[in-house]
PDB file of C-alpha atoms in Angstrom:
ATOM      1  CA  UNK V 297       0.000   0.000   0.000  1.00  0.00           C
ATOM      2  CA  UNK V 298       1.667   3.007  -1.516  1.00  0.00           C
ATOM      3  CA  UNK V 299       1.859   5.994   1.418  1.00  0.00           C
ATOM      4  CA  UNK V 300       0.802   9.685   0.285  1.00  0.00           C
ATOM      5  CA  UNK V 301       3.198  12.091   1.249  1.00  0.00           C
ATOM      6  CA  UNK V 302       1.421  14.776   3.412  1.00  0.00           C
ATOM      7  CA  UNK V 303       2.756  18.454   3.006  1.00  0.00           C
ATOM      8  CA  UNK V 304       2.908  20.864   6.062  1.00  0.00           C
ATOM      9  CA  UNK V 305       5.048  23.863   6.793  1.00  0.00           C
ATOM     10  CA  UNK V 306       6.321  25.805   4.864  1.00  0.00           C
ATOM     11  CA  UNK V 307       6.315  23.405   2.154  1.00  0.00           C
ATOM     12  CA  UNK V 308       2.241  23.547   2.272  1.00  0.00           C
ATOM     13  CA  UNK V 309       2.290  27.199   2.399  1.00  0.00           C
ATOM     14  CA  UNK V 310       4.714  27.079  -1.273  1.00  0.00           C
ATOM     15  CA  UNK V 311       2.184  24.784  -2.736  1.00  0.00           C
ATOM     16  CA  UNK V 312      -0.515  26.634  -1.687  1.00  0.00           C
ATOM     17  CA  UNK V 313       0.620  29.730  -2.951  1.00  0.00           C
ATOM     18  CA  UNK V 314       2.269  28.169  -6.255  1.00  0.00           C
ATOM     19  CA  UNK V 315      -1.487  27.107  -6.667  1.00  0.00           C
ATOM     20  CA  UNK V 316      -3.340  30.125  -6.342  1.00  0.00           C
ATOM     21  CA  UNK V 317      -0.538  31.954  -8.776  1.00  0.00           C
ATOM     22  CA  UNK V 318      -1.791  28.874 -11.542  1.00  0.00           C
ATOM     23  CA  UNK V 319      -5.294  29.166 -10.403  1.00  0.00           C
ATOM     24  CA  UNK V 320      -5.206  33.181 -10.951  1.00  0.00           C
ATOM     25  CA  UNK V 321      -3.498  32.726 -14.810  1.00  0.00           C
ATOM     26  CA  UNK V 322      -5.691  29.924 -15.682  1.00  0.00           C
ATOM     27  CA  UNK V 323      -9.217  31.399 -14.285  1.00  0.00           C
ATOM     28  CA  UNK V 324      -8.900  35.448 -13.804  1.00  0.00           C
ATOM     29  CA  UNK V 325      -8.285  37.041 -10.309  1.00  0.00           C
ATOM     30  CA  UNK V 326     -11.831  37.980  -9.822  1.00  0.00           C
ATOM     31  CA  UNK V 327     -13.383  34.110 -11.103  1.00  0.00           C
ATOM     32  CA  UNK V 328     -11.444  32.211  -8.505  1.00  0.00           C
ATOM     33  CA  UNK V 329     -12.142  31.215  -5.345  1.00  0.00           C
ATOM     34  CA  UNK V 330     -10.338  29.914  -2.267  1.00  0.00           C
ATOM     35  CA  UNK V 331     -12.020  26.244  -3.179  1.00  0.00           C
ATOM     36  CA  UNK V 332      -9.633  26.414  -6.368  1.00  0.00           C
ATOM     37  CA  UNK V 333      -7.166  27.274  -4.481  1.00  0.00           C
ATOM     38  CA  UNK V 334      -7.155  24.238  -2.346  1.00  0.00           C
ATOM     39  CA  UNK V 335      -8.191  22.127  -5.065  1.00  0.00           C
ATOM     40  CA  UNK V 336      -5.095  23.274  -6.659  1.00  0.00           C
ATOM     41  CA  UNK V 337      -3.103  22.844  -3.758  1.00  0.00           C
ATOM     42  CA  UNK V 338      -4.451  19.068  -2.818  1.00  0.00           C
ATOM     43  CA  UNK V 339      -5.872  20.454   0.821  1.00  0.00           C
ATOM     44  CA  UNK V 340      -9.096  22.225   1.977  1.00  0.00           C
ATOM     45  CA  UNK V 341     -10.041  25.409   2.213  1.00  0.00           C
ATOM     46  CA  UNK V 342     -10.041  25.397   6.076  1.00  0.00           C
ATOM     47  CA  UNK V 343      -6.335  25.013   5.728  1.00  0.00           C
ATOM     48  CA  UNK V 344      -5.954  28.156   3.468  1.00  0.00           C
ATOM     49  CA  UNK V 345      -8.247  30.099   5.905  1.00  0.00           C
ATOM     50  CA  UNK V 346      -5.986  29.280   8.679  1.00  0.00           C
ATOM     51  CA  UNK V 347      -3.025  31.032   7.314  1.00  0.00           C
ATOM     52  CA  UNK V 348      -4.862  34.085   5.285  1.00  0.00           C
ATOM     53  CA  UNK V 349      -8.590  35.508   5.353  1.00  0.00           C
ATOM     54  CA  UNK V 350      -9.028  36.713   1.614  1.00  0.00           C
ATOM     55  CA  UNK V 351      -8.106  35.891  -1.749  1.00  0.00           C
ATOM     56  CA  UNK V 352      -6.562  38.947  -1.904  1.00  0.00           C
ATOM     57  CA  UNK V 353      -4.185  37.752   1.211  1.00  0.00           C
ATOM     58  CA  UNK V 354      -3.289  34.653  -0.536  1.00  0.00           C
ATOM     59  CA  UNK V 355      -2.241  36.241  -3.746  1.00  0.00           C
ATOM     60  CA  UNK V 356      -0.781  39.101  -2.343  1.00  0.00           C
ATOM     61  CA  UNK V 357       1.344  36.307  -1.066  1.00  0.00           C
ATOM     62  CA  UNK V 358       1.491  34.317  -4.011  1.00  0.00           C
ATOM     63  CA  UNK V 359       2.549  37.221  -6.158  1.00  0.00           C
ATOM     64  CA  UNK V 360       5.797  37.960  -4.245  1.00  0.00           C
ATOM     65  CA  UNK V 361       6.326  33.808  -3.557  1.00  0.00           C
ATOM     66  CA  UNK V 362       6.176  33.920  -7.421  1.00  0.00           C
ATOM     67  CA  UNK V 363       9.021  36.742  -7.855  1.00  0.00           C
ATOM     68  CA  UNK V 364      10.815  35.763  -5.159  1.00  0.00           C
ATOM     69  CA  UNK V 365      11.398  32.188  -7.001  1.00  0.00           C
ATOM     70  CA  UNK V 366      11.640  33.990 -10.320  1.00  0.00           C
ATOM     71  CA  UNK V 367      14.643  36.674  -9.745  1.00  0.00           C
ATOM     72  CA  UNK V 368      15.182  37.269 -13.111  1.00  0.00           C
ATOM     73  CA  UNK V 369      11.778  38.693 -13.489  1.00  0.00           C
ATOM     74  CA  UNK V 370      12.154  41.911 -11.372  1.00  0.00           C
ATOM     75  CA  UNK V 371      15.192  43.611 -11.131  1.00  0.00           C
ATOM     76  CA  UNK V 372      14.717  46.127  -7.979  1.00  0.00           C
ATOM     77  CA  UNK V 373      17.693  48.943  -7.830  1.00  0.00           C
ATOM     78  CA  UNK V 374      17.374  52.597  -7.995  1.00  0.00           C
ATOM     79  CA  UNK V 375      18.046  53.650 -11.595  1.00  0.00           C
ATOM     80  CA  UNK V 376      21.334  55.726 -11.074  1.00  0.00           C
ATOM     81  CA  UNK V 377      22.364  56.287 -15.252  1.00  0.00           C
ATOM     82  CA  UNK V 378      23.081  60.129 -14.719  1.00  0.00           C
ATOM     83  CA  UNK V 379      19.838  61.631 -16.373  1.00  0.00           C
ATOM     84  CA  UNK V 380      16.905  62.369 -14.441  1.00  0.00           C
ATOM     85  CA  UNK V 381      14.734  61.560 -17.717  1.00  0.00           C
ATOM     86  CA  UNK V 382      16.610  57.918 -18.530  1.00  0.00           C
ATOM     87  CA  UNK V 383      16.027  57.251 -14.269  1.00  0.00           C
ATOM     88  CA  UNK V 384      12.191  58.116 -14.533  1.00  0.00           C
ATOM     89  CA  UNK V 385      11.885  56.155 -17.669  1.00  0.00           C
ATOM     90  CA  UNK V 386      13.760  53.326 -15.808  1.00  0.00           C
ATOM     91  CA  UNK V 387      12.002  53.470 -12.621  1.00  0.00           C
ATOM     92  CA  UNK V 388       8.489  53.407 -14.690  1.00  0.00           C
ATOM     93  CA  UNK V 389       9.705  50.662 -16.550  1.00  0.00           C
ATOM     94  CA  UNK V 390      10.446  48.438 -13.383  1.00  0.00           C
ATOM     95  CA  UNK V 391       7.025  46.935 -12.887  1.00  0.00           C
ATOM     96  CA  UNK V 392       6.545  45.637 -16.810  1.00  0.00           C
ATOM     97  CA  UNK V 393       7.552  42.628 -16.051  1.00  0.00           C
ATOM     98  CA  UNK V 394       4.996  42.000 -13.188  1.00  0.00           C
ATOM     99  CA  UNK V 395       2.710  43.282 -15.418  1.00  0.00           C
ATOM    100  CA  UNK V 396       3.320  40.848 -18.020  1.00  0.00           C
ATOM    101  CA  UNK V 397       3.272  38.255 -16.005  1.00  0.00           C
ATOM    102  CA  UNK V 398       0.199  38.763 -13.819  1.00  0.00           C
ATOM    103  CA  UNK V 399      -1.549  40.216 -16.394  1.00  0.00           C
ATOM    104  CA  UNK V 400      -3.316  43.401 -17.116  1.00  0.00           C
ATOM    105  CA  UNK V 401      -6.592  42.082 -16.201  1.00  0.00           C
ATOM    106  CA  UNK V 402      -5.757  40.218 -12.851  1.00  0.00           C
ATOM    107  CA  UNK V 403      -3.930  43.572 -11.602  1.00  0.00           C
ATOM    108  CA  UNK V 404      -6.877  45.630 -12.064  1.00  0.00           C
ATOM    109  CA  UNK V 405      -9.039  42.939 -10.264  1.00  0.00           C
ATOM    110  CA  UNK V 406      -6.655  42.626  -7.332  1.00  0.00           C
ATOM    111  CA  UNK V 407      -6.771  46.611  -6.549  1.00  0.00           C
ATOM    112  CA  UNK V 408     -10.375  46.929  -6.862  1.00  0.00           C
ATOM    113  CA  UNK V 409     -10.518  44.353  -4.513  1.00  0.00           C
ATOM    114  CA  UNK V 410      -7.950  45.907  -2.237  1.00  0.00           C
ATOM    115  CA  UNK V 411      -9.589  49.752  -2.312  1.00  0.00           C
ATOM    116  CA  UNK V 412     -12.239  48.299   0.216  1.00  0.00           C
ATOM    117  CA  UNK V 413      -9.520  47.666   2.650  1.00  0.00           C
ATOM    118  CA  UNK V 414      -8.215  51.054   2.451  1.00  0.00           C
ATOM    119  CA  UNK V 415      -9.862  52.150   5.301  1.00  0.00           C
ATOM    120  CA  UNK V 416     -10.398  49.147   7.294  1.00  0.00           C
ATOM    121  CA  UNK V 417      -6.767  48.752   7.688  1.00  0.00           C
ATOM    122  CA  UNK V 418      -3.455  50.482   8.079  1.00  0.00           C
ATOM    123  CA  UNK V 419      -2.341  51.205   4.652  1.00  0.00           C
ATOM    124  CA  UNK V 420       1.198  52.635   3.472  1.00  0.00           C
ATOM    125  CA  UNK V 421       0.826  51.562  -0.248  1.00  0.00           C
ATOM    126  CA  UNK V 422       0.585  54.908  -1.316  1.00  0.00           C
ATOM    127  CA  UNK V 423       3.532  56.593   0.573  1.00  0.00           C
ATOM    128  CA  UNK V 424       5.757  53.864   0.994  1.00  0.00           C
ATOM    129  CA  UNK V 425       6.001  51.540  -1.986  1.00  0.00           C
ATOM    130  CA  UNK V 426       9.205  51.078  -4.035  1.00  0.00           C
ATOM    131  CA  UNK V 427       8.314  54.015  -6.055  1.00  0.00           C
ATOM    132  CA  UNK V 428       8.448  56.163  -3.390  1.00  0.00           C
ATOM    133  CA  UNK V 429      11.552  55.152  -2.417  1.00  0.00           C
ATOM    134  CA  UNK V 430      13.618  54.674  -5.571  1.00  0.00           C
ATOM    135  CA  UNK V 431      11.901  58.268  -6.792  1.00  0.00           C
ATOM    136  CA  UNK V 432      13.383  60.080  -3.756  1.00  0.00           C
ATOM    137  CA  UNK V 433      16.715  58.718  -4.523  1.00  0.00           C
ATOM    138  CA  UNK V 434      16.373  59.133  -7.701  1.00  0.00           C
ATOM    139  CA  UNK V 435      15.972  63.703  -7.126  1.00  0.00           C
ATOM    140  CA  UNK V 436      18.363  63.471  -4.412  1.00  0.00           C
ATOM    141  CA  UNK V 437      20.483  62.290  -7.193  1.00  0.00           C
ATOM    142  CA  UNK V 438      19.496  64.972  -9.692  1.00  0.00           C
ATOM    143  CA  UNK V 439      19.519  67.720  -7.154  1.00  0.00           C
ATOM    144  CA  UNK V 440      23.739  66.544  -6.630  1.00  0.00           C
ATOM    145  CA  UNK V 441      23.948  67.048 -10.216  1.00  0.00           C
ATOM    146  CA  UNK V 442      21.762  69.875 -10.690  1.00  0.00           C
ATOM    147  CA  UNK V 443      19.219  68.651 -12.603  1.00  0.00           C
ATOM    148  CA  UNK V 444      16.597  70.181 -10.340  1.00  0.00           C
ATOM    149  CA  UNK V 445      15.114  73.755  -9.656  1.00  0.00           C
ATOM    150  CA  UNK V 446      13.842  72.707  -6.337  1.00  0.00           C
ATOM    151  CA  UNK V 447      15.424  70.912  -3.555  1.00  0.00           C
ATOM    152  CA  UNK V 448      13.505  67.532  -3.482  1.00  0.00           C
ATOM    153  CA  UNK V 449      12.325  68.133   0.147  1.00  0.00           C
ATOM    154  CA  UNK V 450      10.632  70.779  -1.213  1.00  0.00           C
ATOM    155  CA  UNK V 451       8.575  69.117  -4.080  1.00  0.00           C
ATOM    156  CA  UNK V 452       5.065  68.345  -2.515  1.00  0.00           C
ATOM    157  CA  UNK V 453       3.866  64.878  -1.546  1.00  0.00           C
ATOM    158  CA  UNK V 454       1.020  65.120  -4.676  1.00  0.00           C
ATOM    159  CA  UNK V 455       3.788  65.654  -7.268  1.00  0.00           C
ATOM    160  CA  UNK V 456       6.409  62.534  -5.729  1.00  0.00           C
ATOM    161  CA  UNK V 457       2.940  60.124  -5.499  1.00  0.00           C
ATOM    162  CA  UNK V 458       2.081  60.601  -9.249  1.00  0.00           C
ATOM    163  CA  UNK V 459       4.648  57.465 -10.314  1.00  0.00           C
ATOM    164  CA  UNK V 460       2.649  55.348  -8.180  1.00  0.00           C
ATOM    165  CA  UNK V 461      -0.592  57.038  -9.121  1.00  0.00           C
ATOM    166  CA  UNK V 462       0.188  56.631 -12.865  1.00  0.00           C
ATOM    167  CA  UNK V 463       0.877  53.272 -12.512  1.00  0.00           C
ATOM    168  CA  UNK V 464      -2.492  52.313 -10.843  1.00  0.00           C
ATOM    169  CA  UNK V 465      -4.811  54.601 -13.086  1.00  0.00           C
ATOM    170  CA  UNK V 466      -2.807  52.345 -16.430  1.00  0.00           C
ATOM    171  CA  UNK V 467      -3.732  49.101 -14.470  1.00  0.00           C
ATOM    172  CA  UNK V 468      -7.645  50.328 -13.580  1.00  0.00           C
ATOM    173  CA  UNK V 469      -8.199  51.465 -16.845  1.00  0.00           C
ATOM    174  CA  UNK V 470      -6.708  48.539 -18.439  1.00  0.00           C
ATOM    175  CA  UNK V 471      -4.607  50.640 -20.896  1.00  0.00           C
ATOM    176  CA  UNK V 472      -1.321  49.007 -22.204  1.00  0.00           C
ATOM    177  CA  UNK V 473       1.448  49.855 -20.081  1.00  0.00           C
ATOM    178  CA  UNK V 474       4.526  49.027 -22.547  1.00  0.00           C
ATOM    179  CA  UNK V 475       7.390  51.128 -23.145  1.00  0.00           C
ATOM    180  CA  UNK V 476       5.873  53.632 -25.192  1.00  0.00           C
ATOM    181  CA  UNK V 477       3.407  54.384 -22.062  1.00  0.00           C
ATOM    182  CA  UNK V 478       6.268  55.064 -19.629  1.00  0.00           C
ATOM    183  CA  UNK V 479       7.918  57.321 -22.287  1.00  0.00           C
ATOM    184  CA  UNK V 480       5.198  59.285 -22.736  1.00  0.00           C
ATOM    185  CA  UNK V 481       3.970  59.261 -18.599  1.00  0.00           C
ATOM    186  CA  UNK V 482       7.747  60.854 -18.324  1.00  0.00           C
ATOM    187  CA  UNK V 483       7.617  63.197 -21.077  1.00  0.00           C
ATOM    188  CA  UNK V 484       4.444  64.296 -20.270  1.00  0.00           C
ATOM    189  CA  UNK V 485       3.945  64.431 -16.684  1.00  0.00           C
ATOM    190  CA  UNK V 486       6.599  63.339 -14.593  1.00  0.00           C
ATOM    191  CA  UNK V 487       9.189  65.183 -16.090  1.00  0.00           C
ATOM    192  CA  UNK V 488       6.891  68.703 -16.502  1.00  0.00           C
ATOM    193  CA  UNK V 489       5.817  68.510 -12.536  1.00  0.00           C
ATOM    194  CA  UNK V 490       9.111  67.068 -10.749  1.00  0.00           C
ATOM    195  CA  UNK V 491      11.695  70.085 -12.696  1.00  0.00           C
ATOM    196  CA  UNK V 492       9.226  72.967 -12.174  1.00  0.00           C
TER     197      UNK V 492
END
């Protein structure tokens, strides 16, 4: 009598979330449920609740399982090439690949679904994201090299969130967000409010 081998651990939690990343690509973010999940996963959905209360918990999770065991995917450094337009352009062009591979459609499900917990829970998204982060680095740099006519301290929150806010109104909308987008988001806007 052949034995099964029964997963726990953190071996359960990497099929679990290896699962829902398959079950998301092969039914649509907003079609599945946590019973696909387990199916998926060979376990029950009481098992998936222990460990995360939404879908939107488990692929949240499975998202940065998936690009944690896919390095080559996402390559996350500050752009540093010595031009604040070719370090915009860069830093916009950072999430393609996550785009790509979750797809258009599955993004824009996933943040609709997460607006609703805006408020219900504490949420730094907005001001602390890598965007944030890299951008600020990214006019500290220009302001060393002069690139800037006002000390990046100075440029208001609004005009240092509109990377991130970009980003999200591409995804919601469903627009492409390819190269040409980010060159024209930098030409456009980022470019005209960051150097005024």
């Amino acid at each position: 009598m052949a034995t099964t081998h029964r997963k726990r651990g953190a071996e359960l939690e990497a099929a679990i979330l290896k699962a829902a990343w398959e079950v998301m690509q092969q039914t649509g973010y907003d079609q599945m449920t946590m019973a696909d999940i387990a199916r998926a996963a060979h376990t029950n959905k009481n098992t998936i609740y222990r460990r995360w209360d939404t879908k939107f918990e488990v692929i949240s999770e499975a998202g940065k399982h998936y690009f944690e065991t896919h390095p080559d995917l996402i390559k996350f450094a500050v752009p540093n090439t010595g031009n604040l337009r070719a370090d915009l352009i860069a830093l916009m062009t950072l999430p393609l690949p996550a785009v790509q591979a979750m797809g258009i459609h599955n993004l824009k499900a996933l943040a609709l679904d997460m607006f609703p917990r805006v408020s219900s829970v504490k949420f730094d998204f907005m001001n602390d994201n890598y965007f944030q982060r890299f951008l600020n680095d990214i006019l500290i740099n220009a302001d060393k090299r002069g690139d800037l006519k006002t000390p990046p301290a100075e440029i208001p929150a609004a005009a240092k969130g509109q990377p991130t806010l970009l980003m999200l109104s591409y995804v919601l909308s469903e627009r492409p967000y390819d190269a040409a987008a980010v060159v024209s988001l930098v030409d456009d806007i980022l470019l005209p409010v960051l150097t005024r």
